[in-house]
């Protein structure tokens, strides 16, 4: 039987829909009976959503300025770097 | 990707291919945070910033070889990952990673020997993410904890969550297996969860 600790181990997989069907069903069964785990899963999901809403994806302005300068200079000079590789 | 964002991306790529400075400025703002998250998985902070700068200069020429088999973001992230891997190869540096445990010790201690909650989560995070994030103090706290996450966990989390890459792409860019990516994501999320919980209970970061 799935215990609370087991559920905590696979909680992210459950949230992301990455669990195999049977395991997913046992998590659902457990959640129906266990309020603490429902709170845990809900809070873990809320923390993840919060991260998405958080603006920490901004790069530092100083770095952006440096990149702008280097790119503008290279565009002006015409880039002559022969080592470019296309990873696509 | 929606049709309009796809169209916008095609236009941007055309601008980059013609060497248009405005297009570069737009792309630099849109894609640098994600590129930095990739680089910081592999390198220390200042080397990561240098690599990202170098990559943008490289993109001026390399963009001509971009055939659109992947999206621009994924392609840029791979450019950065390849460059970081080359740099690591030349310096023989190892990436420190810990995939052994998937439960945070702080959370693992909250279960009893039978595997039931000893210290269950007390509060439910009722507010929506947007409301919580409008809380300036919590926002600062989130910033602080994000920056103290191990680079590997933070990069995985940022690429998967904030930059919305598919697992497959994150594995590819960071050179980790699917199961190791799951561990990195889960560890990082637990830390954020513990931080928010502590903040809600004590009002302190």
mmCIF file of C-alpha atoms in Angstrom:
data_model
loop_
_atom_site.group_PDB
_atom_site.id
_atom_site.type_symbol
_atom_site.label_atom_id
_atom_site.label_comp_id
_atom_site.label_asym_id
_atom_site.label_seq_id
_atom_site.Cartn_x
_atom_site.Cartn_y
_atom_site.Cartn_z
ATOM 1 C CA UNK A 1 0.000 0.000 0.000
ATOM 2 C CA UNK A 2 1.138 3.487 -0.830
ATOM 3 C CA UNK A 3 2.201 5.439 2.272
ATOM 4 C CA UNK A 4 2.350 9.231 2.659
ATOM 5 C CA UNK A 5 6.127 9.181 2.384
ATOM 6 C CA UNK A 6 5.970 7.197 -0.883
ATOM 7 C CA UNK A 7 3.543 9.731 -2.242
ATOM 8 C CA UNK A 8 5.852 12.602 -1.294
ATOM 9 C CA UNK A 9 8.637 10.907 -3.290
ATOM 10 C CA UNK A 10 6.586 10.759 -6.500
ATOM 11 C CA UNK A 11 4.546 13.944 -5.968
ATOM 12 C CA UNK A 12 6.147 15.911 -8.815
ATOM 13 C CA UNK A 13 5.694 13.023 -11.230
ATOM 14 C CA UNK A 14 2.035 12.945 -10.278
ATOM 15 C CA UNK A 15 1.638 16.707 -10.765
ATOM 16 C CA UNK A 16 3.341 16.550 -14.171
ATOM 17 C CA UNK A 17 1.283 13.550 -15.283
ATOM 18 C CA UNK A 18 4.407 11.409 -15.625
ATOM 19 C CA UNK A 19 3.266 8.428 -13.548
ATOM 20 C CA UNK A 20 2.372 5.035 -15.031
ATOM 21 C CA UNK A 21 -1.403 4.371 -15.002
ATOM 22 C CA UNK A 22 -1.466 2.002 -12.020
ATOM 23 C CA UNK A 23 0.724 4.160 -9.837
ATOM 24 C CA UNK A 24 -1.352 7.176 -10.789
ATOM 25 C CA UNK A 25 -4.469 5.313 -9.622
ATOM 26 C CA UNK A 26 -2.947 4.404 -6.265
ATOM 27 C CA UNK A 27 -1.999 8.048 -5.725
ATOM 28 C CA UNK A 28 -5.574 9.087 -6.496
ATOM 29 C CA UNK A 29 -6.944 6.453 -4.075
ATOM 30 C CA UNK A 30 -4.547 7.609 -1.373
ATOM 31 C CA UNK A 31 -5.500 11.239 -1.910
ATOM 32 C CA UNK A 32 -9.188 10.431 -1.513
ATOM 33 C CA UNK A 33 -8.482 9.115 1.979
ATOM 34 C CA UNK A 34 -5.666 11.363 3.174
ATOM 35 C CA UNK A 35 -6.267 15.042 3.831
ATOM 36 C CA UNK A 36 -2.643 15.781 4.730
ATOM 37 C CA UNK A 37 -1.421 14.493 1.400
ATOM 38 C CA UNK A 38 -4.111 16.462 -0.432
ATOM 39 C CA UNK A 39 -2.838 19.593 1.286
ATOM 40 C CA UNK A 40 0.745 18.655 0.459
ATOM 41 C CA UNK A 41 0.057 18.051 -3.226
ATOM 42 C CA UNK A 42 -2.019 21.237 -3.442
ATOM 43 C CA UNK A 43 0.734 23.265 -1.813
ATOM 44 C CA UNK A 44 3.471 21.746 -3.938
ATOM 45 C CA UNK A 45 1.451 22.594 -7.032
ATOM 46 C CA UNK A 46 0.806 26.137 -5.757
ATOM 47 C CA UNK A 47 4.540 26.606 -5.125
ATOM 48 C CA UNK A 48 5.255 25.608 -8.711
ATOM 49 C CA UNK A 49 2.598 27.978 -10.079
ATOM 50 C CA UNK A 50 4.054 30.717 -7.958
ATOM 51 C CA UNK A 51 7.430 30.139 -9.469
ATOM 52 C CA UNK A 52 5.930 30.505 -12.930
ATOM 53 C CA UNK A 53 4.274 33.774 -11.970
ATOM 54 C CA UNK A 54 7.522 34.999 -10.443
ATOM 55 C CA UNK A 55 9.550 37.396 -12.491
ATOM 56 C CA UNK A 56 12.952 35.889 -11.807
ATOM 57 C CA UNK A 57 13.417 35.115 -15.506
ATOM 58 C CA UNK A 58 14.773 38.617 -15.977
ATOM 59 C CA UNK A 59 18.443 38.860 -16.810
ATOM 60 C CA UNK A 60 20.540 41.483 -15.201
ATOM 61 C CA UNK A 61 20.462 44.805 -17.093
ATOM 62 C CA UNK A 62 24.206 45.224 -16.983
ATOM 63 C CA UNK A 63 24.632 41.924 -18.826
ATOM 64 C CA UNK A 64 21.999 42.859 -21.432
ATOM 65 C CA UNK A 65 23.809 46.152 -22.034
ATOM 66 C CA UNK A 66 27.142 44.373 -22.500
ATOM 67 C CA UNK A 67 25.599 41.938 -24.968
ATOM 68 C CA UNK A 68 23.939 44.783 -26.919
ATOM 69 C CA UNK A 69 27.297 46.543 -27.208
ATOM 70 C CA UNK A 70 29.196 43.454 -28.319
ATOM 71 C CA UNK A 71 26.518 42.478 -30.838
ATOM 72 C CA UNK A 72 26.292 46.015 -32.259
ATOM 73 C CA UNK A 73 30.071 46.153 -32.626
ATOM 74 C CA UNK A 74 30.249 42.728 -34.257
ATOM 75 C CA UNK A 75 27.412 43.608 -36.643
ATOM 76 C CA UNK A 76 29.239 46.796 -37.624
ATOM 77 C CA UNK A 77 32.533 45.026 -38.219
ATOM 78 C CA UNK A 78 30.921 42.038 -39.884
ATOM 79 C CA UNK A 79 31.510 38.917 -37.871
ATOM 80 C CA UNK A 80 34.403 36.900 -39.197
ATOM 81 C CA UNK A 81 34.408 34.044 -36.750
ATOM 82 C CA UNK A 82 35.066 30.887 -38.828
ATOM 83 C CA UNK A 83 34.350 28.460 -35.987
ATOM 84 C CA UNK A 84 30.582 28.730 -35.994
ATOM 85 C CA UNK A 85 28.724 25.501 -35.684
ATOM 86 C CA UNK A 86 25.055 24.915 -36.169
ATOM 87 C CA UNK A 87 23.664 22.705 -33.441
ATOM 88 C CA UNK A 88 20.248 22.434 -35.118
ATOM 89 C CA UNK B 1 3.124 27.741 -29.957
ATOM 90 C CA UNK B 2 0.226 29.809 -31.315
ATOM 91 C CA UNK B 3 0.117 30.911 -34.938
ATOM 92 C CA UNK B 4 0.750 34.552 -34.050
ATOM 93 C CA UNK B 5 3.766 33.795 -31.844
ATOM 94 C CA UNK B 6 5.103 31.497 -34.565
ATOM 95 C CA UNK B 7 4.727 34.324 -37.093
ATOM 96 C CA UNK B 8 6.449 36.715 -34.718
ATOM 97 C CA UNK B 9 9.317 34.257 -34.325
ATOM 98 C CA UNK B 10 9.709 33.822 -38.092
ATOM 99 C CA UNK B 11 9.878 37.595 -38.487
ATOM 100 C CA UNK B 12 12.444 37.825 -35.702
ATOM 101 C CA UNK B 13 14.589 35.083 -37.286
ATOM 102 C CA UNK B 14 14.487 36.924 -40.602
ATOM 103 C CA UNK B 15 15.622 40.085 -38.819
ATOM 104 C CA UNK B 16 18.500 38.193 -37.192
ATOM 105 C CA UNK B 17 19.534 36.690 -40.524
ATOM 106 C CA UNK B 18 19.730 40.137 -42.115
ATOM 107 C CA UNK B 19 21.857 41.383 -39.208
ATOM 108 C CA UNK B 20 19.250 43.875 -38.014
ATOM 109 C CA UNK B 21 20.391 45.413 -34.720
ATOM 110 C CA UNK B 22 16.827 45.991 -33.422
ATOM 111 C CA UNK B 23 15.990 42.328 -33.947
ATOM 112 C CA UNK B 24 19.095 41.351 -32.000
ATOM 113 C CA UNK B 25 18.122 43.683 -29.170
ATOM 114 C CA UNK B 26 14.656 42.143 -29.058
ATOM 115 C CA UNK B 27 16.021 38.589 -29.119
ATOM 116 C CA UNK B 28 18.692 39.335 -26.501
ATOM 117 C CA UNK B 29 15.996 40.528 -24.093
ATOM 118 C CA UNK B 30 13.684 37.628 -24.782
ATOM 119 C CA UNK B 31 16.171 34.766 -24.722
ATOM 120 C CA UNK B 32 19.099 35.728 -22.484
ATOM 121 C CA UNK B 33 17.466 34.620 -19.162
ATOM 122 C CA UNK B 34 16.915 31.110 -20.496
ATOM 123 C CA UNK B 35 20.384 30.926 -22.038
ATOM 124 C CA UNK B 36 21.844 31.971 -18.720
ATOM 125 C CA UNK B 37 19.890 29.223 -16.938
ATOM 126 C CA UNK B 38 21.454 26.695 -19.320
ATOM 127 C CA UNK B 39 24.979 28.073 -18.901
ATOM 128 C CA UNK B 40 24.712 28.136 -15.125
ATOM 129 C CA UNK B 41 23.917 24.454 -15.084
ATOM 130 C CA UNK B 42 27.428 23.859 -16.390
ATOM 131 C CA UNK B 43 29.553 26.804 -15.274
ATOM 132 C CA UNK B 44 30.083 29.241 -12.427
ATOM 133 C CA UNK B 45 28.288 32.575 -12.518
ATOM 134 C CA UNK B 46 30.863 34.740 -14.254
ATOM 135 C CA UNK B 47 31.940 32.104 -16.805
ATOM 136 C CA UNK B 48 28.268 31.528 -17.587
ATOM 137 C CA UNK B 49 27.738 35.216 -18.337
ATOM 138 C CA UNK B 50 30.817 35.263 -20.561
ATOM 139 C CA UNK B 51 29.647 32.218 -22.482
ATOM 140 C CA UNK B 52 26.223 33.767 -23.074
ATOM 141 C CA UNK B 53 27.843 36.974 -24.367
ATOM 142 C CA UNK B 54 30.109 34.984 -26.699
ATOM 143 C CA UNK B 55 27.163 32.950 -27.920
ATOM 144 C CA UNK B 56 25.238 36.036 -28.987
ATOM 145 C CA UNK B 57 28.194 37.195 -31.074
ATOM 146 C CA UNK B 58 28.402 33.700 -32.550
ATOM 147 C CA UNK B 59 24.697 33.722 -33.361
ATOM 148 C CA UNK B 60 25.253 36.574 -35.872
ATOM 149 C CA UNK B 61 26.832 34.046 -38.252
ATOM 150 C CA UNK B 62 25.392 30.804 -36.944
ATOM 151 C CA UNK B 63 21.788 31.942 -37.457
ATOM 152 C CA UNK B 64 22.283 31.479 -41.225
ATOM 153 C CA UNK B 65 22.545 27.746 -40.593
ATOM 154 C CA UNK B 66 19.353 27.682 -38.524
ATOM 155 C CA UNK B 67 16.809 25.707 -40.489
ATOM 156 C CA UNK B 68 13.903 25.900 -38.089
ATOM 157 C CA UNK B 69 13.759 22.186 -37.277
ATOM 158 C CA UNK B 70 13.410 23.276 -33.654
ATOM 159 C CA UNK B 71 12.126 26.555 -32.260
ATOM 160 C CA UNK B 72 14.537 29.478 -31.918
ATOM 161 C CA UNK B 73 14.613 29.186 -28.107
ATOM 162 C CA UNK B 74 15.581 25.501 -28.164
ATOM 163 C CA UNK B 75 18.219 26.176 -30.814
ATOM 164 C CA UNK B 76 19.754 29.043 -28.795
ATOM 165 C CA UNK B 77 19.775 26.885 -25.664
ATOM 166 C CA UNK B 78 21.618 24.165 -27.558
ATOM 167 C CA UNK B 79 24.181 26.658 -28.862
ATOM 168 C CA UNK B 80 24.900 27.605 -25.242
ATOM 169 C CA UNK B 81 24.925 23.992 -23.998
ATOM 170 C CA UNK B 82 27.380 22.918 -26.716
ATOM 171 C CA UNK B 83 29.703 25.774 -25.961
ATOM 172 C CA UNK B 84 29.593 25.029 -22.213
ATOM 173 C CA UNK B 85 30.293 21.342 -22.805
ATOM 174 C CA UNK B 86 33.295 22.210 -24.975
ATOM 175 C CA UNK B 87 34.601 24.514 -22.294
ATOM 176 C CA UNK B 88 34.156 21.824 -19.634
ATOM 177 C CA UNK B 89 35.934 19.280 -21.793
ATOM 178 C CA UNK B 90 38.900 21.576 -22.190
ATOM 179 C CA UNK B 91 39.164 22.262 -18.460
ATOM 180 C CA UNK B 92 38.208 18.735 -17.360
ATOM 181 C CA UNK B 93 35.668 20.087 -14.918
ATOM 182 C CA UNK B 94 33.012 17.797 -13.569
ATOM 183 C CA UNK B 95 29.436 18.945 -13.065
ATOM 184 C CA UNK B 96 28.521 18.387 -9.434
ATOM 185 C CA UNK B 97 25.211 16.590 -9.272
ATOM 186 C CA UNK B 98 23.419 14.597 -6.644
ATOM 187 C CA UNK B 99 20.713 12.313 -7.932
ATOM 188 C CA UNK B 100 20.760 9.862 -5.050
ATOM 189 C CA UNK B 101 17.790 11.014 -2.956
ATOM 190 C CA UNK B 102 14.544 12.403 -4.236
ATOM 191 C CA UNK B 103 13.195 13.610 -0.885
ATOM 192 C CA UNK B 104 14.586 16.739 0.718
ATOM 193 C CA UNK B 105 16.024 15.793 4.142
ATOM 194 C CA UNK B 106 13.920 18.513 5.772
ATOM 195 C CA UNK B 107 10.772 16.929 4.359
ATOM 196 C CA UNK B 108 11.899 13.319 4.855
ATOM 197 C CA UNK B 109 12.137 13.970 8.612
ATOM 198 C CA UNK B 110 8.458 14.809 8.753
ATOM 199 C CA UNK B 111 7.321 11.200 8.308
ATOM 200 C CA UNK B 112 7.221 8.539 11.016
ATOM 201 C CA UNK B 113 8.714 5.070 10.745
ATOM 202 C CA UNK B 114 5.512 3.756 9.182
ATOM 203 C CA UNK B 115 5.733 6.341 6.423
ATOM 204 C CA UNK B 116 2.828 8.466 7.666
ATOM 205 C CA UNK B 117 2.976 12.203 8.232
ATOM 206 C CA UNK B 118 4.388 13.090 11.659
ATOM 207 C CA UNK B 119 4.428 16.800 10.874
ATOM 208 C CA UNK B 120 1.900 17.299 8.083
ATOM 209 C CA UNK B 121 1.587 20.592 6.203
ATOM 210 C CA UNK B 122 -0.483 22.780 8.512
ATOM 211 C CA UNK B 123 -1.675 25.480 6.179
ATOM 212 C CA UNK B 124 -3.186 25.303 2.790
ATOM 213 C CA UNK B 125 -1.790 27.827 0.315
ATOM 214 C CA UNK B 126 -5.220 29.287 -0.371
ATOM 215 C CA UNK B 127 -4.266 32.299 -2.373
ATOM 216 C CA UNK B 128 -3.652 32.044 -6.071
ATOM 217 C CA UNK B 129 -0.103 32.251 -7.370
ATOM 218 C CA UNK B 130 -0.708 35.751 -8.693
ATOM 219 C CA UNK B 131 -1.968 37.055 -5.344
ATOM 220 C CA UNK B 132 0.912 35.486 -3.504
ATOM 221 C CA UNK B 133 3.409 36.915 -5.896
ATOM 222 C CA UNK B 134 2.006 40.426 -5.373
ATOM 223 C CA UNK B 135 3.248 40.035 -1.829
ATOM 224 C CA UNK B 136 6.568 41.868 -2.113
ATOM 225 C CA UNK B 137 8.180 40.193 0.887
ATOM 226 C CA UNK B 138 7.317 36.729 -0.376
ATOM 227 C CA UNK B 139 8.599 37.679 -3.801
ATOM 228 C CA UNK B 140 11.939 38.749 -2.333
ATOM 229 C CA UNK B 141 12.053 35.553 -0.329
ATOM 230 C CA UNK B 142 11.409 33.489 -3.441
ATOM 231 C CA UNK B 143 14.261 35.319 -5.170
ATOM 232 C CA UNK B 144 16.586 34.618 -2.291
ATOM 233 C CA UNK B 145 15.756 30.917 -2.197
ATOM 234 C CA UNK B 146 15.900 30.503 -5.940
ATOM 235 C CA UNK B 147 19.378 31.952 -5.975
ATOM 236 C CA UNK B 148 20.465 29.603 -3.197
ATOM 237 C CA UNK B 149 19.260 26.461 -5.027
ATOM 238 C CA UNK B 150 22.067 24.326 -6.425
ATOM 239 C CA UNK B 151 22.674 25.489 -10.013
ATOM 240 C CA UNK B 152 21.695 22.124 -11.449
ATOM 241 C CA UNK B 153 18.303 22.155 -9.724
ATOM 242 C CA UNK B 154 17.636 25.771 -10.545
ATOM 243 C CA UNK B 155 18.521 25.377 -14.229
ATOM 244 C CA UNK B 156 16.292 22.313 -14.562
ATOM 245 C CA UNK B 157 13.437 24.111 -12.821
ATOM 246 C CA UNK B 158 13.797 27.315 -14.832
ATOM 247 C CA UNK B 159 13.978 25.537 -18.178
ATOM 248 C CA UNK B 160 11.062 23.256 -17.396
ATOM 249 C CA UNK B 161 8.798 25.719 -15.586
ATOM 250 C CA UNK B 162 9.653 29.292 -16.438
ATOM 251 C CA UNK B 163 10.828 28.624 -20.002
ATOM 252 C CA UNK B 164 8.306 25.850 -20.635
ATOM 253 C CA UNK B 165 10.612 23.392 -22.360
ATOM 254 C CA UNK B 166 9.453 19.813 -22.827
ATOM 255 C CA UNK B 167 11.225 17.252 -20.607
ATOM 256 C CA UNK B 168 12.878 15.804 -23.676
ATOM 257 C CA UNK B 169 14.426 19.147 -24.611
ATOM 258 C CA UNK B 170 15.604 19.852 -21.070
ATOM 259 C CA UNK B 171 17.306 16.413 -20.937
ATOM 260 C CA UNK B 172 18.956 17.134 -24.241
ATOM 261 C CA UNK B 173 20.165 20.612 -23.341
ATOM 262 C CA UNK B 174 21.375 19.703 -19.848
ATOM 263 C CA UNK B 175 22.649 16.272 -20.814
ATOM 264 C CA UNK B 176 20.780 14.440 -18.034
ATOM 265 C CA UNK B 177 18.625 11.322 -18.176
ATOM 266 C CA UNK B 178 14.850 11.585 -17.877
ATOM 267 C CA UNK B 179 14.884 10.038 -14.400
ATOM 268 C CA UNK B 180 17.620 12.385 -13.178
ATOM 269 C CA UNK B 181 15.673 15.349 -14.494
ATOM 270 C CA UNK B 182 12.676 14.179 -12.447
ATOM 271 C CA UNK B 183 14.863 14.138 -9.311
ATOM 272 C CA UNK B 184 16.258 17.626 -9.999
ATOM 273 C CA UNK B 185 12.777 19.059 -10.545
ATOM 274 C CA UNK B 186 11.295 17.388 -7.500
ATOM 275 C CA UNK B 187 14.112 18.469 -5.197
ATOM 276 C CA UNK B 188 13.857 22.064 -6.379
ATOM 277 C CA UNK B 189 10.075 22.162 -5.988
ATOM 278 C CA UNK B 190 10.246 20.756 -2.464
ATOM 279 C CA UNK B 191 12.678 23.505 -1.487
ATOM 280 C CA UNK B 192 10.335 26.161 -2.857
ATOM 281 C CA UNK B 193 7.414 24.479 -1.069
ATOM 282 C CA UNK B 194 9.314 24.424 2.253
ATOM 283 C CA UNK B 195 10.225 28.056 1.818
ATOM 284 C CA UNK B 196 6.648 29.193 1.115
ATOM 285 C CA UNK B 197 5.364 27.084 4.002
ATOM 286 C CA UNK B 198 7.851 28.592 6.399
ATOM 287 C CA UNK B 199 7.047 32.062 5.115
ATOM 288 C CA UNK B 200 3.305 31.556 5.595
ATOM 289 C CA UNK B 201 3.732 30.187 9.089
ATOM 290 C CA UNK B 202 6.287 32.618 10.440
ATOM 291 C CA UNK B 203 6.146 35.590 8.073
ATOM 292 C CA UNK B 204 9.910 35.291 7.894
ATOM 293 C CA UNK B 205 12.192 34.311 5.098
#
